[in-house]
Short mmCIF file of N, CA and C in Angstrom, two decimals:
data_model
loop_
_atom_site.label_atom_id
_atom_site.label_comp_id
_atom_site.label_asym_id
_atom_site.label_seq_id
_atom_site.Cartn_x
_atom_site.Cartn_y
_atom_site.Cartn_z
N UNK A 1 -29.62 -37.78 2.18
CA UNK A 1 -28.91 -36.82 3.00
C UNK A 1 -27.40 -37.06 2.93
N UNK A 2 -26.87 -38.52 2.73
CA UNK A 2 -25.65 -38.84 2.83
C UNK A 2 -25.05 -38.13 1.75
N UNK A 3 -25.75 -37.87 0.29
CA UNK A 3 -24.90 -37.99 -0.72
C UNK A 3 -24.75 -36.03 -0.90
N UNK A 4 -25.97 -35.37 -0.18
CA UNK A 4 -25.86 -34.08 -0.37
C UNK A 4 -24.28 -33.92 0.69
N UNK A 5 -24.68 -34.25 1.95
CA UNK A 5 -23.63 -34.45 3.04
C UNK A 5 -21.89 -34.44 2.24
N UNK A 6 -21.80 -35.10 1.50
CA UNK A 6 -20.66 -36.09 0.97
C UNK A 6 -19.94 -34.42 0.31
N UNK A 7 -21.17 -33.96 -0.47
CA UNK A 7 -21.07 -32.67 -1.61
C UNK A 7 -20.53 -32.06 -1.05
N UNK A 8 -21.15 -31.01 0.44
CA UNK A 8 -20.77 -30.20 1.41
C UNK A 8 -19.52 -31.25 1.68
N UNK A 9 -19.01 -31.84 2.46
CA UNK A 9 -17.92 -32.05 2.88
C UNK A 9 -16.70 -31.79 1.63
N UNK A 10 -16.97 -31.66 0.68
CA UNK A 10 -15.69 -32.10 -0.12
C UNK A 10 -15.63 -30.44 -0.47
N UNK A 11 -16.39 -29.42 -0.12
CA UNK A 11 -16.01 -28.12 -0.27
C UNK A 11 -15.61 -27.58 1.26
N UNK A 12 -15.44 -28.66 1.80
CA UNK A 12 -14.95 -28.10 3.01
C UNK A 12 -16.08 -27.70 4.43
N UNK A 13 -16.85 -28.27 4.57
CA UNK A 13 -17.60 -28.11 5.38
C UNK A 13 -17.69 -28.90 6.53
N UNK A 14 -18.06 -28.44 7.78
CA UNK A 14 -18.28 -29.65 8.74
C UNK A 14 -19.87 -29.77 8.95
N UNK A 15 -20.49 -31.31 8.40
CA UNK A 15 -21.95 -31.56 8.46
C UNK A 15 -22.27 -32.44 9.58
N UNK A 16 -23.32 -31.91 10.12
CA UNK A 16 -23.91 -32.51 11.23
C UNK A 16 -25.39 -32.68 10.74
N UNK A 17 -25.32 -34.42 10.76
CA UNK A 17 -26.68 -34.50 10.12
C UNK A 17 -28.13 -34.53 11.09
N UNK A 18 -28.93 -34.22 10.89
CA UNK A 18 -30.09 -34.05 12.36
C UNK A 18 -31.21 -34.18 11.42
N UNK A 19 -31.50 -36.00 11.35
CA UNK A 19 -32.53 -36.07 10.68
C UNK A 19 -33.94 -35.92 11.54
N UNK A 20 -35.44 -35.14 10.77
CA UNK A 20 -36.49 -34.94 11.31
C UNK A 20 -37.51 -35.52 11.02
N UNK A 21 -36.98 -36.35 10.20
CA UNK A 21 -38.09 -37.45 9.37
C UNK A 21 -37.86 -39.15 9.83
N UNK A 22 -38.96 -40.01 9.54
CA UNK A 22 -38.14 -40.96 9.03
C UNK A 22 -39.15 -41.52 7.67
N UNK A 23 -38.70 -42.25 6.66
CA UNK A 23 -39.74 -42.40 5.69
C UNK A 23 -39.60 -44.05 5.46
N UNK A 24 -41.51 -44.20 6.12
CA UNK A 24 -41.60 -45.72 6.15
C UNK A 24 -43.03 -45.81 4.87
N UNK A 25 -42.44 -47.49 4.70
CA UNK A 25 -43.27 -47.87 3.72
C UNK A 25 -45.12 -47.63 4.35
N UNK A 26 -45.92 -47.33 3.08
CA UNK A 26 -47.22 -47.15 3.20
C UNK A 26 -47.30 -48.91 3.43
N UNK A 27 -48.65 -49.10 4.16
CA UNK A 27 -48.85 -51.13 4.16
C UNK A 27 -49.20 -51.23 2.77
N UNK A 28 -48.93 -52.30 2.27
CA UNK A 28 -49.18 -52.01 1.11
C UNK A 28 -50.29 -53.04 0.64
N UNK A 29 -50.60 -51.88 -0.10
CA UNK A 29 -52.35 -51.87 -0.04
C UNK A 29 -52.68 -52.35 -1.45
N UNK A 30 -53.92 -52.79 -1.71
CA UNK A 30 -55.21 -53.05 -2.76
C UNK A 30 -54.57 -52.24 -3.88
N UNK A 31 -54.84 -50.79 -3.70
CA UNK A 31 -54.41 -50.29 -4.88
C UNK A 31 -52.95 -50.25 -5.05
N UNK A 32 -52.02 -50.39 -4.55
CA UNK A 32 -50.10 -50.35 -5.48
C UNK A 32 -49.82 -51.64 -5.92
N UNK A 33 -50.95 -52.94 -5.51
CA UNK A 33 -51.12 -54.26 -5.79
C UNK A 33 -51.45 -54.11 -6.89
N UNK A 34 -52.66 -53.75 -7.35
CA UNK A 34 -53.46 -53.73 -8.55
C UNK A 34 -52.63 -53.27 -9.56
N UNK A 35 -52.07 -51.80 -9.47
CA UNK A 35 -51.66 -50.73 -10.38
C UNK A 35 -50.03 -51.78 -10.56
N UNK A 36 -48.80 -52.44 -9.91
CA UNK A 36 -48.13 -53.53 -9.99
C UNK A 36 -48.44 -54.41 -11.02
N UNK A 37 -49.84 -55.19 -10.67
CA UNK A 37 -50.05 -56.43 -11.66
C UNK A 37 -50.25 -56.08 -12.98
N UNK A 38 -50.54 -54.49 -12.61
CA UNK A 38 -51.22 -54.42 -14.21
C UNK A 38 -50.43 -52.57 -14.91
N UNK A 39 -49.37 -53.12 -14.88
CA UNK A 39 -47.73 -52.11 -14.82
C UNK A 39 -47.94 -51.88 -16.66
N UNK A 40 -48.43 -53.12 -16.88
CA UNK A 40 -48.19 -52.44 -18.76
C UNK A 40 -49.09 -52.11 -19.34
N UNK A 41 -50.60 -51.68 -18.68
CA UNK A 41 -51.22 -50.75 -18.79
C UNK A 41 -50.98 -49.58 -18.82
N UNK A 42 -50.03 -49.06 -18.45
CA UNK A 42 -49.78 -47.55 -18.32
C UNK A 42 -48.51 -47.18 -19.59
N UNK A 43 -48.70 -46.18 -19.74
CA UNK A 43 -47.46 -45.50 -20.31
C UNK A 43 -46.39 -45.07 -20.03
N UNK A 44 -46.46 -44.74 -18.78
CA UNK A 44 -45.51 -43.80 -18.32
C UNK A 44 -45.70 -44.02 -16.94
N UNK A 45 -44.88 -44.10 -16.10
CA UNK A 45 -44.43 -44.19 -14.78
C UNK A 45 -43.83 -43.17 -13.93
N UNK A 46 -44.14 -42.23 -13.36
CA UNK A 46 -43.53 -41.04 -12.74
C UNK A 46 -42.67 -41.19 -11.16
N UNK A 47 -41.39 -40.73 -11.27
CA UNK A 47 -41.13 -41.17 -9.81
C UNK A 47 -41.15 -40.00 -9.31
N UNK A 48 -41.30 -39.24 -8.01
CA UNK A 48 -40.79 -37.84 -7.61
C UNK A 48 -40.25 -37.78 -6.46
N UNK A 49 -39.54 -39.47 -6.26
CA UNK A 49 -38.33 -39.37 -4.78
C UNK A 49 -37.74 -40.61 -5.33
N UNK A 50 -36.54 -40.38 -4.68
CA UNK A 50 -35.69 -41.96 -4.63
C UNK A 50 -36.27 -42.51 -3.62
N UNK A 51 -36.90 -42.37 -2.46
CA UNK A 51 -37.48 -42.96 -1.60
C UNK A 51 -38.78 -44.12 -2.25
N UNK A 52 -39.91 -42.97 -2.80
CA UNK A 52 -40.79 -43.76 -3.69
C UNK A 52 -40.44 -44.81 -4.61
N UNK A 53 -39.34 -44.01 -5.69
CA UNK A 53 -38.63 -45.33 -6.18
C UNK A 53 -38.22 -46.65 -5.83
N UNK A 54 -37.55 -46.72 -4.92
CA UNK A 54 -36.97 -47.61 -3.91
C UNK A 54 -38.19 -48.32 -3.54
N UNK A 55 -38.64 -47.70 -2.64
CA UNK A 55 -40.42 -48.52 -2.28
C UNK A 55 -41.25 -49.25 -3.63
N UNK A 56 -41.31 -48.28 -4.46
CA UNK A 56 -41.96 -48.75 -5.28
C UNK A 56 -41.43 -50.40 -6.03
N UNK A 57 -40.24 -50.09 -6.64
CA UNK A 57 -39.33 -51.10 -6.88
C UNK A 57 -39.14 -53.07 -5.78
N UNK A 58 -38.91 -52.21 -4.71
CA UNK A 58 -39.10 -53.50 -3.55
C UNK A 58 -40.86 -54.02 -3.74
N UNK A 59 -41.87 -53.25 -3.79
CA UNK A 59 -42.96 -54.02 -3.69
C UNK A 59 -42.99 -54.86 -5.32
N UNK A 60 -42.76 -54.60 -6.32
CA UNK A 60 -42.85 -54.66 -7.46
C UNK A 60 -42.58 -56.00 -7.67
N UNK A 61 -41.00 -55.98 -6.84
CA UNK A 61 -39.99 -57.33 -6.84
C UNK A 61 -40.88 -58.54 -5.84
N UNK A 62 -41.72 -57.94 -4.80
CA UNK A 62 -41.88 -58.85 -3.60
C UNK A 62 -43.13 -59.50 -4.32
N UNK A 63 -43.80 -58.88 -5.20
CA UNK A 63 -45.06 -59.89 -6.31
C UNK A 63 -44.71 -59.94 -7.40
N UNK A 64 -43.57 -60.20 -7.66
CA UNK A 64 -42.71 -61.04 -8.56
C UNK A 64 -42.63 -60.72 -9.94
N UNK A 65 -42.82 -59.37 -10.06
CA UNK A 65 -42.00 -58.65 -11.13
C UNK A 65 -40.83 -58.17 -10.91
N UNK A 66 -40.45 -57.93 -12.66
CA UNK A 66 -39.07 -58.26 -13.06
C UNK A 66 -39.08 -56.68 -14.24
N UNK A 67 -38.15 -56.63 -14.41
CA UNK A 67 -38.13 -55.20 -15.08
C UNK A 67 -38.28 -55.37 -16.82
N UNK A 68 -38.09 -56.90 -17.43
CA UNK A 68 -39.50 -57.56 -18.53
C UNK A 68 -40.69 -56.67 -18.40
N UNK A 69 -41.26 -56.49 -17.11
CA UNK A 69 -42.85 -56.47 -17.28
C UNK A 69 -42.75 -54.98 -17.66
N UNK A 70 -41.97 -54.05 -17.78
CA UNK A 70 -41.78 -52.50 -17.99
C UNK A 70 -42.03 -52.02 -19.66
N UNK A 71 -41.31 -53.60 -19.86
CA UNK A 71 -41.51 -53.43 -21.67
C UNK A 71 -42.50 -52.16 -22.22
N UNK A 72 -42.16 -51.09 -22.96
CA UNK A 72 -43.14 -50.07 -23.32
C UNK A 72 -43.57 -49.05 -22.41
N UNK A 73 -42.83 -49.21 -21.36
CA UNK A 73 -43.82 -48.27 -20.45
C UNK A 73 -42.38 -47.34 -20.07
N UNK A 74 -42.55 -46.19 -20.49
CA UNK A 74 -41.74 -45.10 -20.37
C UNK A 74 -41.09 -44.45 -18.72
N UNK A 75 -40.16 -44.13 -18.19
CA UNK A 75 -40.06 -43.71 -16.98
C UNK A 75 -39.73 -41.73 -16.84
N UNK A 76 -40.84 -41.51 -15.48
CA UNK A 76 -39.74 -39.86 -15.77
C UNK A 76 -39.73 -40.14 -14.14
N UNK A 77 -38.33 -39.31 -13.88
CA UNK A 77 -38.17 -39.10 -12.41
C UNK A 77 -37.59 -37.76 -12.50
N UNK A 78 -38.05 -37.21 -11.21
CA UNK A 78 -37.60 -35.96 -10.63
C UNK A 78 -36.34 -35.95 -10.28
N UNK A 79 -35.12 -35.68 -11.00
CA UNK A 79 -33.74 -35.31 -10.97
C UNK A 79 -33.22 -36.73 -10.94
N UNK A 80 -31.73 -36.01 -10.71
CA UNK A 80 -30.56 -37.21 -10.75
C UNK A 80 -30.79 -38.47 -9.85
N UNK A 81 -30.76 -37.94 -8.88
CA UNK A 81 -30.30 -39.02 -7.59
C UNK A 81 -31.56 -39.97 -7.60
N UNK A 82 -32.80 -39.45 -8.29
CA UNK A 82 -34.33 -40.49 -8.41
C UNK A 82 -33.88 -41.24 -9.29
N UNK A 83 -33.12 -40.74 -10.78
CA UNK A 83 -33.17 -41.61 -11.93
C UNK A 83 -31.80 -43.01 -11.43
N UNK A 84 -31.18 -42.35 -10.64
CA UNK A 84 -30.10 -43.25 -10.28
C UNK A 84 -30.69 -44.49 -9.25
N UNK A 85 -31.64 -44.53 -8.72
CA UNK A 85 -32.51 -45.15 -8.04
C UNK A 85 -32.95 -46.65 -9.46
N UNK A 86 -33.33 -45.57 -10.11
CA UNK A 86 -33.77 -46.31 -11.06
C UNK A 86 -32.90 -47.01 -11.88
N UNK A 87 -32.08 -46.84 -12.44
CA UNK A 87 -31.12 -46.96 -13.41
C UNK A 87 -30.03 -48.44 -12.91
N UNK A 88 -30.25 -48.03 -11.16
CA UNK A 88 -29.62 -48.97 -10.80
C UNK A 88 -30.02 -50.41 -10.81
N UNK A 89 -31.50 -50.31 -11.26
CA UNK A 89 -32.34 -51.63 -11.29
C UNK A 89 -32.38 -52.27 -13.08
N UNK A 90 -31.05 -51.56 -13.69
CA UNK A 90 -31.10 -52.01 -14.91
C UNK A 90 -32.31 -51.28 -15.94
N UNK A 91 -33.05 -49.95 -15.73
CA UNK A 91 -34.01 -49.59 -16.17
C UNK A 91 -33.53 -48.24 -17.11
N UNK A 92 -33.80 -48.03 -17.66
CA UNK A 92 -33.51 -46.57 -18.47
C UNK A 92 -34.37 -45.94 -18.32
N UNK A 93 -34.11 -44.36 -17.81
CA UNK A 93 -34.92 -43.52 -17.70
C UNK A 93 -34.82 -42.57 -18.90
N UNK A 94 -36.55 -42.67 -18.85
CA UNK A 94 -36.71 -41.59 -20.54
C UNK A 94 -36.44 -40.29 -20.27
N UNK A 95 -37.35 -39.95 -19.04
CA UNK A 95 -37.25 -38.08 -18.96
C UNK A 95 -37.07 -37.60 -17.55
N UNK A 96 -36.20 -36.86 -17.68
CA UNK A 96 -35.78 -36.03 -15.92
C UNK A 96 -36.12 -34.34 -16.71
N UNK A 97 -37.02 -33.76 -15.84
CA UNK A 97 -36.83 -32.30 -16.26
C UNK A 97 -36.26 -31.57 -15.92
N UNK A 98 -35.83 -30.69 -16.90
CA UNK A 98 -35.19 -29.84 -16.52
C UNK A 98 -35.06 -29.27 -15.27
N UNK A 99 -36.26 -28.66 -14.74
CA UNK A 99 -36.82 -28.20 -13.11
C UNK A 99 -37.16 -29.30 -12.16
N UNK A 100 -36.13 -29.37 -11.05
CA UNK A 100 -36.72 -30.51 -10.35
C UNK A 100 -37.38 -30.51 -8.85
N UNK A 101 -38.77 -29.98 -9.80
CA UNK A 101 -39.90 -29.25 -9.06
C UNK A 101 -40.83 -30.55 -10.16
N UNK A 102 -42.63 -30.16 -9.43
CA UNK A 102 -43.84 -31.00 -9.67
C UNK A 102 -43.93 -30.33 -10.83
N UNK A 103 -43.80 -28.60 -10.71
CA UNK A 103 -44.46 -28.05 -11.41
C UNK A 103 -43.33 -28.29 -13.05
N UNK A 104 -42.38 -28.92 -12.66
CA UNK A 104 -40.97 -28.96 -14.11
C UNK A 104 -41.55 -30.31 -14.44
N UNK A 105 -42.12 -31.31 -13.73
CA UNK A 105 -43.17 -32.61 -14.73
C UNK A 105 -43.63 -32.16 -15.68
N UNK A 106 -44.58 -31.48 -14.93
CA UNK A 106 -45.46 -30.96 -16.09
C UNK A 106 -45.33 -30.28 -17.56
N UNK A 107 -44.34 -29.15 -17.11
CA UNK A 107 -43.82 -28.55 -18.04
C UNK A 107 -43.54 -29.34 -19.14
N UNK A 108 -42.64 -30.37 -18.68
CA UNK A 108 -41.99 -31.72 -19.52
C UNK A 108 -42.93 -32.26 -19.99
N UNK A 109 -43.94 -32.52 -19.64
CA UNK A 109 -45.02 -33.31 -20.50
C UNK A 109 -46.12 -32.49 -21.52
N UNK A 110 -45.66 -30.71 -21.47
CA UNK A 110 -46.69 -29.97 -22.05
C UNK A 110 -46.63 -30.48 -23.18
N UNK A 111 -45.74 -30.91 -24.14
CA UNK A 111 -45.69 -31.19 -25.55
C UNK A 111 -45.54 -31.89 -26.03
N UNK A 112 -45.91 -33.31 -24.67
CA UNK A 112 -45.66 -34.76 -25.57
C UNK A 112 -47.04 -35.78 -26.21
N UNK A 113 -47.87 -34.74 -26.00
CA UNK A 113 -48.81 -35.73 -26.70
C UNK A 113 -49.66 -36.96 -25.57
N UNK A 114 -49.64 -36.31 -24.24
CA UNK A 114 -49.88 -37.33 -23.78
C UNK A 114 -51.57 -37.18 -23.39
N UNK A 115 -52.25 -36.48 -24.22
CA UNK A 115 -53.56 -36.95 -23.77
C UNK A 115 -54.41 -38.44 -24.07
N UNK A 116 -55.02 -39.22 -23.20
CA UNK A 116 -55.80 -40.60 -23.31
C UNK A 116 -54.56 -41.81 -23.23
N UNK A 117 -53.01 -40.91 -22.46
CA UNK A 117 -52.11 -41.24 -21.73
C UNK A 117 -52.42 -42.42 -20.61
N UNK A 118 -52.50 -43.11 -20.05
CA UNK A 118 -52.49 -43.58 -18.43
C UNK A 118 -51.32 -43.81 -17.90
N UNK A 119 -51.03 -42.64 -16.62
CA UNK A 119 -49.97 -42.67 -16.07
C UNK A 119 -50.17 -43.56 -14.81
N UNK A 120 -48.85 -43.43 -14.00
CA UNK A 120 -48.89 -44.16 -12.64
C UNK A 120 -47.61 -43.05 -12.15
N UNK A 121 -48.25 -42.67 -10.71
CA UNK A 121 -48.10 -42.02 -9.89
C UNK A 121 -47.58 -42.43 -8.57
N UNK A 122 -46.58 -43.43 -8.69
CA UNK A 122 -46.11 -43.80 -6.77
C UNK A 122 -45.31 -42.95 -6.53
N UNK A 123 -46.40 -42.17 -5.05
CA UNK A 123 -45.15 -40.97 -3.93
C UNK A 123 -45.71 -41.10 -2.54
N UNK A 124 -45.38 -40.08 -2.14
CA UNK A 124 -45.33 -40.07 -0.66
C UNK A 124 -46.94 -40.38 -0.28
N UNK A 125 -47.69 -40.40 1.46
CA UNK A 125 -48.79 -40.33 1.30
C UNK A 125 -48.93 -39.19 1.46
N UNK A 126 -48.48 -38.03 1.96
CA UNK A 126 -48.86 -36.84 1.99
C UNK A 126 -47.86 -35.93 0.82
N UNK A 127 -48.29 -35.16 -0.46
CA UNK A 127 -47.90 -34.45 -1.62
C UNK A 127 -49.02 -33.70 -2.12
N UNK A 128 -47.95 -32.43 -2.81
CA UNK A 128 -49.17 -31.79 -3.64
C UNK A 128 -49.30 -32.31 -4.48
N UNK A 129 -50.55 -31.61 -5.12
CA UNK A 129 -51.38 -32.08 -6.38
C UNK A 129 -50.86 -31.92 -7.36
N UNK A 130 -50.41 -31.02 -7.63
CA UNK A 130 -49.63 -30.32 -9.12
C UNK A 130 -49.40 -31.65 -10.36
N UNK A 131 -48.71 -32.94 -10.22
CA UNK A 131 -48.35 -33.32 -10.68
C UNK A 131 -50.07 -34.37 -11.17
N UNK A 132 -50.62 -34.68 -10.59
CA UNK A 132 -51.60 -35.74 -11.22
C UNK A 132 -52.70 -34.42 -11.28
N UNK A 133 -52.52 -33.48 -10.95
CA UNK A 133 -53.96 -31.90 -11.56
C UNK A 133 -53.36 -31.57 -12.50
N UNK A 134 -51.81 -31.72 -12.95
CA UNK A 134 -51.48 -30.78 -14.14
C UNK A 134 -51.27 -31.68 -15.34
N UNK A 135 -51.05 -33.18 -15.01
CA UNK A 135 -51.50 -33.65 -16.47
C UNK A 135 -52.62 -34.36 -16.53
N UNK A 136 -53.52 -34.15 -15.42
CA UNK A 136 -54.71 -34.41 -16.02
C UNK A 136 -55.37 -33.59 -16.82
N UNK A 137 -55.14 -32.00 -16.24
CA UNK A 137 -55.43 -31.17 -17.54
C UNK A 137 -55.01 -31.13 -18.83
N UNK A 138 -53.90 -32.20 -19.10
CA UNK A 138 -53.34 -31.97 -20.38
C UNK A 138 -53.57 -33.78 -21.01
N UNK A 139 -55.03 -34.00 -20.26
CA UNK A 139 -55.71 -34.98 -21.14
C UNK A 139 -55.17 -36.10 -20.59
N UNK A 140 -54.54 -36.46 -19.69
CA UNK A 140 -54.04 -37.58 -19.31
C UNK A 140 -54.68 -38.49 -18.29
N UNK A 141 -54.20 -39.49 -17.94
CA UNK A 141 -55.28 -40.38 -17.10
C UNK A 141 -54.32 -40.64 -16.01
N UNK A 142 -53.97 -39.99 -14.74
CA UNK A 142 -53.16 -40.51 -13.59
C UNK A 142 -53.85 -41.08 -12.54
N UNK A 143 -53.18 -41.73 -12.06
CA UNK A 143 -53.56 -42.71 -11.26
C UNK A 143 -52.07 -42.83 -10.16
N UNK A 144 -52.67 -41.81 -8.96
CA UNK A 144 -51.70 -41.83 -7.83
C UNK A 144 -51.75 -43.29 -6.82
N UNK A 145 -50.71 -43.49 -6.69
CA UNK A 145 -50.60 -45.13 -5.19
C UNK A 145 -49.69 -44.14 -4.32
N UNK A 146 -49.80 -44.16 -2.91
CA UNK A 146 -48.82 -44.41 -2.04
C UNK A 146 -48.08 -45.94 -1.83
N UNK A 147 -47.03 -45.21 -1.51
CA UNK A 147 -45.87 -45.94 -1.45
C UNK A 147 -44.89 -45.92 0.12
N UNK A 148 -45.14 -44.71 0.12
CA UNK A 148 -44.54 -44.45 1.71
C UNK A 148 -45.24 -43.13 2.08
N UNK A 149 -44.83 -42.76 3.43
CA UNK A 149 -44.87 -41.58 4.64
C UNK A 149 -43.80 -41.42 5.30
N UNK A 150 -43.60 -40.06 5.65
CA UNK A 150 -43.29 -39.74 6.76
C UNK A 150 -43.32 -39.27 7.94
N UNK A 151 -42.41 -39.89 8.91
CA UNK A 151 -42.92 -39.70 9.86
C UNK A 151 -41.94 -39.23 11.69
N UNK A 152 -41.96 -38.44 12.33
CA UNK A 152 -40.94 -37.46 13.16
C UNK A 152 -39.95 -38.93 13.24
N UNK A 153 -38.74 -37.93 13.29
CA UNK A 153 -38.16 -39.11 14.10
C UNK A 153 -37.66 -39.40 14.90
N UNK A 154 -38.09 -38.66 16.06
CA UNK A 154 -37.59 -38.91 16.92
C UNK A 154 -36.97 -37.84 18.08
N UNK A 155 -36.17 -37.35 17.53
CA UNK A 155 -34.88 -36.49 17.95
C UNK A 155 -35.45 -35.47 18.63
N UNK A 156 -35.25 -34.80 20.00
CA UNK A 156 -35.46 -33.78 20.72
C UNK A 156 -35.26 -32.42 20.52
N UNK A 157 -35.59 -31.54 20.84
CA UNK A 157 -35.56 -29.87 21.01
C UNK A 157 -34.36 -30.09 21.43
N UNK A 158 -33.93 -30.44 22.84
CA UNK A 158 -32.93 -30.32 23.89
C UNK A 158 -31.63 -30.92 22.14
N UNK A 159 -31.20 -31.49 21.91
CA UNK A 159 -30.29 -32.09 21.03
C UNK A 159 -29.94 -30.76 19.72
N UNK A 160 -31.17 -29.99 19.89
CA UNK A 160 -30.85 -29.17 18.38
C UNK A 160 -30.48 -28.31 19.59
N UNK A 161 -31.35 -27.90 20.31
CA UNK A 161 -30.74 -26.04 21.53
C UNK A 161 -29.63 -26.22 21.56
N UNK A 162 -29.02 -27.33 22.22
CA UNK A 162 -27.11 -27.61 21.81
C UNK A 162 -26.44 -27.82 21.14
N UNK A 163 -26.66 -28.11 20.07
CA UNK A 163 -25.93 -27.85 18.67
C UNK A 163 -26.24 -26.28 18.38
N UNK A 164 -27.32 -25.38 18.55
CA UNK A 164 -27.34 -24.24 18.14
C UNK A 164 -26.24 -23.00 19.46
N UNK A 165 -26.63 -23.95 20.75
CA UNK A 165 -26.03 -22.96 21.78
C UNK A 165 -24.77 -22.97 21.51
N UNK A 166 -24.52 -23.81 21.37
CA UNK A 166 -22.86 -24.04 21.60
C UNK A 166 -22.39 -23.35 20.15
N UNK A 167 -23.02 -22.96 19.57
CA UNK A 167 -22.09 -22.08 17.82
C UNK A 167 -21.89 -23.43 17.16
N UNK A 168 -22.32 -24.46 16.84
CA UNK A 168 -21.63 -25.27 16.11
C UNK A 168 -22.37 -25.08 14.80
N UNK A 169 -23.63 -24.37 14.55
CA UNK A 169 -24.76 -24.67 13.50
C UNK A 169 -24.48 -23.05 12.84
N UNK A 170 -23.55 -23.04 11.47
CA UNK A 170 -23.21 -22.01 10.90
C UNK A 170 -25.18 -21.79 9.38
N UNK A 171 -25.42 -22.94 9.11
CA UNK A 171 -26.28 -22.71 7.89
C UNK A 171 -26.85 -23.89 8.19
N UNK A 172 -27.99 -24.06 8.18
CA UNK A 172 -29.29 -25.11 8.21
C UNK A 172 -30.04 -25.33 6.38
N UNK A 173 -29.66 -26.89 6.41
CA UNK A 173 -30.09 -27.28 4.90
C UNK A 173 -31.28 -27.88 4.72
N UNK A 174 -32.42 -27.62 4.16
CA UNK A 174 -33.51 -28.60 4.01
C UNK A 174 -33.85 -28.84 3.16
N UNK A 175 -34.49 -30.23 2.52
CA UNK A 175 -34.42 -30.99 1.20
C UNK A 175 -35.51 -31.25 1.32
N UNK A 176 -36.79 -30.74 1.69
CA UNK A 176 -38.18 -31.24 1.49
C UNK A 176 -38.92 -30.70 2.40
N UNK A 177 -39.86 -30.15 2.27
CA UNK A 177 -41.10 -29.75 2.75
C UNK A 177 -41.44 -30.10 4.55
N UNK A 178 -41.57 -31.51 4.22
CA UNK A 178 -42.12 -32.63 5.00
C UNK A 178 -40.69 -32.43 6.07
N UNK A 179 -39.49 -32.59 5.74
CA UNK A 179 -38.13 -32.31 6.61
C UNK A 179 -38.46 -30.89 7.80
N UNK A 180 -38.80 -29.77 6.80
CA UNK A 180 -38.65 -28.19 7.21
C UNK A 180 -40.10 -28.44 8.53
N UNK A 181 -40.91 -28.96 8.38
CA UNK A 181 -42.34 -28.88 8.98
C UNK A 181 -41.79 -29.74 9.84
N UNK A 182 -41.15 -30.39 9.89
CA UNK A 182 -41.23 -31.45 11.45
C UNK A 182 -39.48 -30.17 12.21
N UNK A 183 -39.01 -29.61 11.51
CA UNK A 183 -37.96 -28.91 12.69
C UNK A 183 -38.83 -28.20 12.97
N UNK A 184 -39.47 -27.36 12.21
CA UNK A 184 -40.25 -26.29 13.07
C UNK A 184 -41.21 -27.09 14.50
N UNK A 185 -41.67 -28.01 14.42
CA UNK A 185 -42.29 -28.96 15.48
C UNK A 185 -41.18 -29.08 16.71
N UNK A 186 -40.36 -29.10 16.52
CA UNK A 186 -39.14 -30.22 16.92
C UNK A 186 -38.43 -28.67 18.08
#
């Protein structure tokens, strides 16, 4: 939110941030253990948040891998600010698609040959399917872990009615699904 925030401000905007989320680690479980120890089994590694990234990365480090153990195993993340997640851990990212949508993965992977593939899938616990239904149709072997959730955070009705009463709220921005569904709650 900070770095969209940062964007809007430098064209002149006044941002008031009113977060509706908060995104905590999944416990981490049997399976992001397993799919971890055994990281160079797979081909390809999909991120589709800097959040997941981040999570993913910290558990990785906390059972004592090192970005050695990546050797061969390809990365795609969903846009900039995911691959920069990544990149920052010394890692090179192979593929960002063009569309940074589930359904622009896929696209990206229509023509690479990846059937009898095994991917790895760390995201949110609640996501659509699109991304482990659409290359499994294209012959591939995914294998989703949670990594994190989200979850309200907090913040009152009464706190937004006054930011809206008072005129201060010209355009409302939302960056995810999971964000838009908890204001409507809220």
């Amino acid at each position: 939110a900070e770095e969209f925030a940062k964007l809007l401000r430098q064209q002149g905007a006044k941002v008031i941030l009113f977060p509706t989320i908060k995104v905590v680690p999944t416990v981490a479980g049997q399976k992001l253990d397993q799919a971890i120890g055994n990281v160079e089994a797979y081909q390809w590694l999909i991120f589709t948040s800097a959040n997941g990234a981040g999570l993913f990365f910290q558990r990785f480090s906390e059972l004592g891998r090192d970005i050695r153990d990546l050797k061969g195993v390809r990365i795609c993340t969903i846009g900039p600010a995911t691959a920069a997640v990544v990149e920052e851990r010394g890692i090179k990212v192979d593929l960002v698609p063009e569309s940074f949508v589930a359904e622009g993965v896929v696209e990206a992977f229509r023509n690479r040959g990846i059937s009898g593939q095994r991917i790895l899938l760390p995201r949110a616990e609640v996501a659509r399917d699109v991304i482990p239904e659409g290359l499994t149709q294209l012959g591939a072997q995914v294998e989703v872990v949670n990594v994190y959730r989200t979850v309200p955070s907090g913040v009152e009705s009464g706190e937004l009615k006054e930011l809206i009463s008072k005129g201060d709220v010209d355009v409302l921005t939302f960056t995810s699904p999971s964000i838009f569904k908890n204001f409507i709650k809220i």
